[in-house]
mmCIF file of C-alpha atoms in Angstrom:
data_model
loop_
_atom_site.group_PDB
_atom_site.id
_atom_site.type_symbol
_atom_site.label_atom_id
_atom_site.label_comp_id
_atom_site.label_asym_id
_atom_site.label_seq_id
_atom_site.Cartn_x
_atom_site.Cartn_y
_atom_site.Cartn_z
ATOM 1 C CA UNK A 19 121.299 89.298 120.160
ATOM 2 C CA UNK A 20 119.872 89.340 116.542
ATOM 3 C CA UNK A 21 117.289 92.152 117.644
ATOM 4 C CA UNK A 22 120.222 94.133 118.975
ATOM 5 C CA UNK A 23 122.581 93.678 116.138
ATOM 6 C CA UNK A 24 119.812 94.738 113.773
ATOM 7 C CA UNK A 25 118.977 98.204 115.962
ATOM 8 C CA UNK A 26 122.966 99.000 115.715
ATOM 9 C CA UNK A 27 122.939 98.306 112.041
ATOM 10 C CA UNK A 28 120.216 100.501 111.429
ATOM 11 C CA UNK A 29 121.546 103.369 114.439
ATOM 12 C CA UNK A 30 124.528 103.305 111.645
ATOM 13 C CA UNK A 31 122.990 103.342 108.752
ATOM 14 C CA UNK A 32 120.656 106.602 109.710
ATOM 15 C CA UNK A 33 123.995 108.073 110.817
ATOM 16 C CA UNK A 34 125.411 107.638 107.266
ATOM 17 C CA UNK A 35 122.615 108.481 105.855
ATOM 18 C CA UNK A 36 122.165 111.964 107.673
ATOM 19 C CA UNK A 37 126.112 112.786 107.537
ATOM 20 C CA UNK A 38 125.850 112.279 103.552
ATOM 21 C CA UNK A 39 122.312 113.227 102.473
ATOM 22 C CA UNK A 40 124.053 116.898 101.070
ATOM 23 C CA UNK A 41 126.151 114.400 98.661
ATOM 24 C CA UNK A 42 122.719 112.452 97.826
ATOM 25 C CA UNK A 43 120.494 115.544 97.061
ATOM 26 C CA UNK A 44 123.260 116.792 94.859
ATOM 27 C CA UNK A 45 123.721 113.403 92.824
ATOM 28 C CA UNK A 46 119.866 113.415 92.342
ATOM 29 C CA UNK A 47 119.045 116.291 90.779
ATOM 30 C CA UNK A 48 121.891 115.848 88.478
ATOM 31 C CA UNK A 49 120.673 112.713 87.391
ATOM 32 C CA UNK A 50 116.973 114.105 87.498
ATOM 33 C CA UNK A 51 118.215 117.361 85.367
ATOM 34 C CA UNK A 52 119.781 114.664 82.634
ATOM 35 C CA UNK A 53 115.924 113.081 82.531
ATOM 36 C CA UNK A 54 114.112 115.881 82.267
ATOM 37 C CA UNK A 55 115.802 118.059 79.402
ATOM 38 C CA UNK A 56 118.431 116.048 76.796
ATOM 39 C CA UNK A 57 119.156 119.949 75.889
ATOM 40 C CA UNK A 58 122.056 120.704 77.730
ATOM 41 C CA UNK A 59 121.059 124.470 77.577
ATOM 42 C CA UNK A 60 118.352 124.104 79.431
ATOM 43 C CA UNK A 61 120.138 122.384 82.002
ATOM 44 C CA UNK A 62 119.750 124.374 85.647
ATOM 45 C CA UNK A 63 123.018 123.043 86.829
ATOM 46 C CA UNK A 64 126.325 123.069 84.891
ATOM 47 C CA UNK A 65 127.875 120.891 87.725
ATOM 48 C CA UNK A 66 128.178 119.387 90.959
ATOM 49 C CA UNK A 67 129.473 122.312 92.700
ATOM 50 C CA UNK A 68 127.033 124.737 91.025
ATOM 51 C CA UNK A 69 124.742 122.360 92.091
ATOM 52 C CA UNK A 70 125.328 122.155 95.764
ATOM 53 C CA UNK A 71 126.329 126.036 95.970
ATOM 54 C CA UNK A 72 122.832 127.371 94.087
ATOM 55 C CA UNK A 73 120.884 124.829 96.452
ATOM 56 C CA UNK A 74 122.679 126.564 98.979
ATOM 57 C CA UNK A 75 121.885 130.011 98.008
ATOM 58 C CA UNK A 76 118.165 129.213 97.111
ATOM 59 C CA UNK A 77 117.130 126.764 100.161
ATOM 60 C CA UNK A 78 119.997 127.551 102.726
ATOM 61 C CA UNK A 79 122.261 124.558 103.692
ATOM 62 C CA UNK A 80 119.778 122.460 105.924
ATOM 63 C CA UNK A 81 116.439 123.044 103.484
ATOM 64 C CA UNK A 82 118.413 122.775 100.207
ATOM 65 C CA UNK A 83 121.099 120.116 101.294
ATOM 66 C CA UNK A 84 120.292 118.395 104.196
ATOM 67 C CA UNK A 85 116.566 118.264 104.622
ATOM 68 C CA UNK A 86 115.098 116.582 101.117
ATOM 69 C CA UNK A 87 114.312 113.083 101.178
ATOM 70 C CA UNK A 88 116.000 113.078 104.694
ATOM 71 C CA UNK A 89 113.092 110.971 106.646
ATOM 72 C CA UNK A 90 112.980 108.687 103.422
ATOM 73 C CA UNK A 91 116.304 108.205 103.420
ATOM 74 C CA UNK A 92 116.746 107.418 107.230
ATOM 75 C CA UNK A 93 113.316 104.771 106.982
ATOM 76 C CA UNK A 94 115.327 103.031 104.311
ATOM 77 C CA UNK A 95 118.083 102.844 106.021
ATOM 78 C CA UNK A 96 116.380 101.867 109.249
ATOM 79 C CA UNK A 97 114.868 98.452 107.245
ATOM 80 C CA UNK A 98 117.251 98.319 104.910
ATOM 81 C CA UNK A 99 120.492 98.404 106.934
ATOM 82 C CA UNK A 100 118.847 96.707 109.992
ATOM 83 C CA UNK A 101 118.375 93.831 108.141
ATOM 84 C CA UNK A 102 120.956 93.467 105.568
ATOM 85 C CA UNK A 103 123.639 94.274 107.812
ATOM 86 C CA UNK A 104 121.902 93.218 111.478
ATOM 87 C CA UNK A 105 120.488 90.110 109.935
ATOM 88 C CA UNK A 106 123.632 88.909 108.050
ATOM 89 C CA UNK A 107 125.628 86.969 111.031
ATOM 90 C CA UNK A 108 122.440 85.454 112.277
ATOM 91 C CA UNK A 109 121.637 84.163 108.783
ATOM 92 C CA UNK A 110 125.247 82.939 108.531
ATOM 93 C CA UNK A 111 124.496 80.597 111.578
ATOM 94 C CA UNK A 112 121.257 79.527 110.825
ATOM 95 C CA UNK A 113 122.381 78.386 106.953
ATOM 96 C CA UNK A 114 125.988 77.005 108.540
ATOM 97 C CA UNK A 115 123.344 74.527 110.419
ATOM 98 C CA UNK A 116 121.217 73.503 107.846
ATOM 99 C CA UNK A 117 123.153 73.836 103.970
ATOM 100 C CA UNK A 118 124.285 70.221 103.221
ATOM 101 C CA UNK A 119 128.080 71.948 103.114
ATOM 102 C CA UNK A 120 127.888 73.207 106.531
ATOM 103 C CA UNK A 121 127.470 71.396 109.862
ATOM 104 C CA UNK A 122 125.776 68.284 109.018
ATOM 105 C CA UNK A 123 128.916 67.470 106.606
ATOM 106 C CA UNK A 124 130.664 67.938 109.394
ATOM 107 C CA UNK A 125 132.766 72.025 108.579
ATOM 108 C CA UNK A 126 133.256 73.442 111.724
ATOM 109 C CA UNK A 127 132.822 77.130 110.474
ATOM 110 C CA UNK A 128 130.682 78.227 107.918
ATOM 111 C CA UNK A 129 132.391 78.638 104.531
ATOM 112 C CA UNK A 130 132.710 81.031 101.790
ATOM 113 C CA UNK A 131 129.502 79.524 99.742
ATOM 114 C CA UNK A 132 127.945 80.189 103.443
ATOM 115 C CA UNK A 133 128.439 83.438 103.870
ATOM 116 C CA UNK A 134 127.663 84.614 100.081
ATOM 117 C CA UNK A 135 124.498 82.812 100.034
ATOM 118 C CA UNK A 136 123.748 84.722 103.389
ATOM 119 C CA UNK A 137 124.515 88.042 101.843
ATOM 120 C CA UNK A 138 122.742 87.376 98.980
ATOM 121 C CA UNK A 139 119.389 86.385 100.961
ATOM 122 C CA UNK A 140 119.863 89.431 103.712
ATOM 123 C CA UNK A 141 120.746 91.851 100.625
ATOM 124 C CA UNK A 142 118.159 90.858 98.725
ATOM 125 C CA UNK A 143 115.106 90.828 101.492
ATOM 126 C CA UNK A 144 116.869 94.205 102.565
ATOM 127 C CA UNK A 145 116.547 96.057 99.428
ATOM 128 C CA UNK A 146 112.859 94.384 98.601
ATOM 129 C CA UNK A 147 111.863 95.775 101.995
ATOM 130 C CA UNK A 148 113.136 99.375 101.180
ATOM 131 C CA UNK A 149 112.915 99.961 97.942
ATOM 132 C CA UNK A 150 109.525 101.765 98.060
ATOM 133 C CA UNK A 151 111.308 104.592 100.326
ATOM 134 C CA UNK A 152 113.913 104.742 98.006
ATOM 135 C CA UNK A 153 111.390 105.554 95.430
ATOM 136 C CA UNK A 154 110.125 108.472 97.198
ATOM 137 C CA UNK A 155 113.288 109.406 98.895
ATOM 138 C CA UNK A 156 114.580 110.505 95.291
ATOM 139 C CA UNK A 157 111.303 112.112 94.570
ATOM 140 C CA UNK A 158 111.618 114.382 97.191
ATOM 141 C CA UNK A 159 115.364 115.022 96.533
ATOM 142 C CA UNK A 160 114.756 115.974 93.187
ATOM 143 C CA UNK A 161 111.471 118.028 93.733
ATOM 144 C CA UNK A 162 112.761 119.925 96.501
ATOM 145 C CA UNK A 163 112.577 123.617 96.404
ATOM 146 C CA UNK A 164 110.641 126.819 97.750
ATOM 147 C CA UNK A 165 106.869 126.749 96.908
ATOM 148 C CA UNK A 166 105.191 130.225 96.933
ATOM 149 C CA UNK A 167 101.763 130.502 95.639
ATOM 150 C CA UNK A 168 101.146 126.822 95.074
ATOM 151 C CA UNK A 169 104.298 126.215 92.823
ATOM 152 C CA UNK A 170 108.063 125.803 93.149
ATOM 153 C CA UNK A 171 109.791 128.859 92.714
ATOM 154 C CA UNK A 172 113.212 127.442 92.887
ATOM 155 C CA UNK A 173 115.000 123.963 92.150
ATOM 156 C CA UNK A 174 114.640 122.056 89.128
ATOM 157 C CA UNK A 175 110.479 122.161 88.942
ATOM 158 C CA UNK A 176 110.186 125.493 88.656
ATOM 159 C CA UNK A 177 106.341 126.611 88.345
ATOM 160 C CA UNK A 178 105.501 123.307 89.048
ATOM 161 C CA UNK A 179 103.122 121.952 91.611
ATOM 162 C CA UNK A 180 104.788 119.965 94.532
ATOM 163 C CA UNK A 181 103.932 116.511 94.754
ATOM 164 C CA UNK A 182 102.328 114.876 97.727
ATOM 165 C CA UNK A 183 104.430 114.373 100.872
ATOM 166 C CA UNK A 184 106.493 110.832 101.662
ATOM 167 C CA UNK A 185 103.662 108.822 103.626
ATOM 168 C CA UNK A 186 101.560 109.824 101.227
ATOM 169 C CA UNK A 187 103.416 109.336 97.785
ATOM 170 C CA UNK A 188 104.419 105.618 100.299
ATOM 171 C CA UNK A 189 100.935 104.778 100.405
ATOM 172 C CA UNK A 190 100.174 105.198 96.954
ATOM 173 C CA UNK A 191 103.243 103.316 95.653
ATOM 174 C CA UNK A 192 101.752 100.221 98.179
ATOM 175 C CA UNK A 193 97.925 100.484 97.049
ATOM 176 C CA UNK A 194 99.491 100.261 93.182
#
């Protein structure tokens, strides 16, 4: 039962993750505008909605919405969702059996210090697991653009080299 409450968490969590990816990209190269130039006036976006509608008119909807850090997003939400929502309601029972406030003194049903504690371990082991993709997930949001002749010719690195792809940028982060 754990296994299969852990596959639906994560079939969930990739479906959130693809429905609201658009909203994601967007959010990330605002934030990723804000770090690169303090001078609002060289600022590429003035907004969200100038945002979303020049990725649109640059990338199309599924290249310059949709598609950046999409398979990022989706591993760490497979891992990340899988076990911090799968995991939770077996950890729940396992730590009702053995905390010293739980079964052995006798509670019937695992209590509110329970349940916290088992969010807190499934959350955090969750988020440890996935981080990584996350890191690369926004890299690839924020980087994303048309490359022509070796260099981004839209987006927010414009003239810039692209940097690796996700497995690769993923491998570096775990040889560091």
């Amino acid at each position: 039962p754990v296994t299969r409450e852990m596959a639906a968490a994560s079939c969930a969590m990739t479906a959130t993750s693809v429905v609201f990816n658009p909203f994601d990209v967007v959010k990330t190269k605002l934030q990723t505008q804000n770090q690169l130039s303090k001078d609002a006036s060289k600022r590429i976006y003035t907004g969200t909605l100038h945002c979303a509608k020049r990725c649109i008119l640059e990338d199309g909807l599924v290249r310059g919405l949709w598609l950046p850090g999409l398979t990022a997003s989706i591993m760490r939400d497979i891992v990340n969702g899988g076990i911090r929502m799968g995991g939770y309601a077996a950890a729940v029972r396992a730590l009702h059996e053995q905390v010293p406030w739980g079964a052995p003194s006798g509670a019937l049903a695992p209590t509110f210090g329970t349940r916290v504690l088992a969010g807190l371990l499934t959350g955090f082991t969750g988020a440890i697991l996935a981080n990584p993709t996350d890191v690369v997930k926004v890299r690839l949001m924020a980087e994303a653009g048309t490359v022509s002749g070796g260099v981004y010719v839209t987006g927010l690195y414009q003239g810039q080299p692209p940097s690796p792809g996700a497995l690769v940028s993923m491998w570096r982060l775990a040889s560091e």
